[in-house]
GROMACS .gro file of C-alpha atoms in nm:
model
   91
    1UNK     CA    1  -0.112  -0.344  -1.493
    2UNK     CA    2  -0.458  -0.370  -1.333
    3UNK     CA    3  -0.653  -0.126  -1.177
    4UNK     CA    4  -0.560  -0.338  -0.827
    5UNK     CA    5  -0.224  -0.383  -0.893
    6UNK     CA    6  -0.209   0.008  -0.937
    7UNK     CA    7  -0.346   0.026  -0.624
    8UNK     CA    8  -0.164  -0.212  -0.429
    9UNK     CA    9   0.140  -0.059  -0.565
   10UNK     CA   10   0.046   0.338  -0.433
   11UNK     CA   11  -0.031   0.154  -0.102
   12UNK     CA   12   0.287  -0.030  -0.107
   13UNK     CA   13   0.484   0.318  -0.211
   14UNK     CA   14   0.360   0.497   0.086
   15UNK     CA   15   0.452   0.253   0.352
   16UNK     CA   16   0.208   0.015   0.432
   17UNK     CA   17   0.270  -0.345   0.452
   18UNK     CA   18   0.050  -0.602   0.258
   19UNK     CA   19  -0.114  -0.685   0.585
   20UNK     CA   20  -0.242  -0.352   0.643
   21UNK     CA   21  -0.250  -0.334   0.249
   22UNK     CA   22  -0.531  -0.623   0.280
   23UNK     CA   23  -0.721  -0.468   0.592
   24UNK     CA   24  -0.777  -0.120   0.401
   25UNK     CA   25  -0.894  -0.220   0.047
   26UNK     CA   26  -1.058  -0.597   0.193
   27UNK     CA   27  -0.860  -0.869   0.046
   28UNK     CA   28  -0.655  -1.153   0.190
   29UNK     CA   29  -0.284  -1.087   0.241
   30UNK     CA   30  -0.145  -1.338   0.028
   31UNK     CA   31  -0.333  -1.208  -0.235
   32UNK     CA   32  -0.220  -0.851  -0.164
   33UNK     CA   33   0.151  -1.063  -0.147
   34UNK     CA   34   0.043  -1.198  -0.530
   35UNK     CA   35  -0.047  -0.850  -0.686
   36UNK     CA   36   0.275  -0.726  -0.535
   37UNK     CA   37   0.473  -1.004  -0.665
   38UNK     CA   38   0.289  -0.993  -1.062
   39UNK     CA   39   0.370  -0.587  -1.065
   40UNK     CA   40   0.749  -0.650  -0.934
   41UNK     CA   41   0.765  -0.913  -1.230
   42UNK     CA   42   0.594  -0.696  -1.468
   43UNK     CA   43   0.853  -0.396  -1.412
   44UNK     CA   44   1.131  -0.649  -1.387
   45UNK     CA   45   1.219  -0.507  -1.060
   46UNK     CA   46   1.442  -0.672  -0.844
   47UNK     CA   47   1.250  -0.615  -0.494
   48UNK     CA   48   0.993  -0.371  -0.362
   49UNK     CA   49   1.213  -0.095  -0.327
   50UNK     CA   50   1.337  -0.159  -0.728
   51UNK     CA   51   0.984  -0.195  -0.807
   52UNK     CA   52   0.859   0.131  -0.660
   53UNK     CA   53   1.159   0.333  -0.795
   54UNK     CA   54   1.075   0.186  -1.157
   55UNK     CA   55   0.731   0.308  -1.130
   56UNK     CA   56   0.864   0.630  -1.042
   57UNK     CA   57   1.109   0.672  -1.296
   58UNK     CA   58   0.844   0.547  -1.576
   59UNK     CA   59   0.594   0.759  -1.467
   60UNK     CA   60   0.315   0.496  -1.351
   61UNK     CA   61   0.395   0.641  -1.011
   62UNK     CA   62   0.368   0.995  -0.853
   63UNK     CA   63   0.453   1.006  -0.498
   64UNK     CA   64   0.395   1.365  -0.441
   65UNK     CA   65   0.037   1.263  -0.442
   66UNK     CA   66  -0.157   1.228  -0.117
   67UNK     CA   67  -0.205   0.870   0.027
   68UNK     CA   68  -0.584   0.783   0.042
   69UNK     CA   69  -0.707   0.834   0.378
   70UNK     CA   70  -0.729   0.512   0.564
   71UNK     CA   71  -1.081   0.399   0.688
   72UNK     CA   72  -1.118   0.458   1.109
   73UNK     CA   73  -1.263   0.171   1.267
   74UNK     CA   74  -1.364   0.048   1.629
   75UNK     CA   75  -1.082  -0.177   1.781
   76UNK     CA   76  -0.882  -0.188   1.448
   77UNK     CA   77  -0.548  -0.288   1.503
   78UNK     CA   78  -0.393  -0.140   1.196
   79UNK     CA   79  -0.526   0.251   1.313
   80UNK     CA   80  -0.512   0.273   1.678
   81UNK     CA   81  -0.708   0.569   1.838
   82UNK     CA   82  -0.664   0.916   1.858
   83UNK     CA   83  -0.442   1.047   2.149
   84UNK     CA   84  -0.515   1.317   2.300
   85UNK     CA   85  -0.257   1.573   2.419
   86UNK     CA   86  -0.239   1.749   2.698
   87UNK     CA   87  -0.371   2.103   2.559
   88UNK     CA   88  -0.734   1.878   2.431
   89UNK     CA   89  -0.607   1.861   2.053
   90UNK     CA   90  -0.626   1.540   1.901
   91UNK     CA   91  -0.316   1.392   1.680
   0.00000   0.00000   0.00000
């Protein structure tokens, strides 16, 4: 696989969707949609879910690992702002 498809693939593994998949690393979605469609016919995998459970069985994918932080922008839809709670800490 290629370095991007390794990386759409961890993105895909911990949740996002190819939208926000696209937003984060700066591509197009339907090219985010093709790298996830030449690693699920690389692994032979049936759908995303087979896909992500084959590179976890083969070893191409670790989910204990950290997702990369996402970037924080101004008015980004993806990563709304910080609420505050009542007691002043942000979540």
């Amino acid at each position: 696989m290629t370095r991007r498809e390794n990386e759409v693939l961890e993105l895909v593994a911990n949740g996002l969707s190819a939208k926000e998949v696209a937003h984060q690393i700066g591509i197009a979605p339907r090219t985010v949609e093709r790298h996830i469609e030449n690693v699920r016919m690389k692994m032979r995998a049936r759908n995303r879910a087979h896909m992500i459970a084959q590179a976890v069985a083969t070893g191409i994918l670790n989910l204990g690992a950290q997702p990369p932080e996402p970037p924080v922008c101004q008015g980004c839809l993806f990563h709304p702002p910080a609420v505050v709670e009542p007691s002043g800490v942000k979540s």
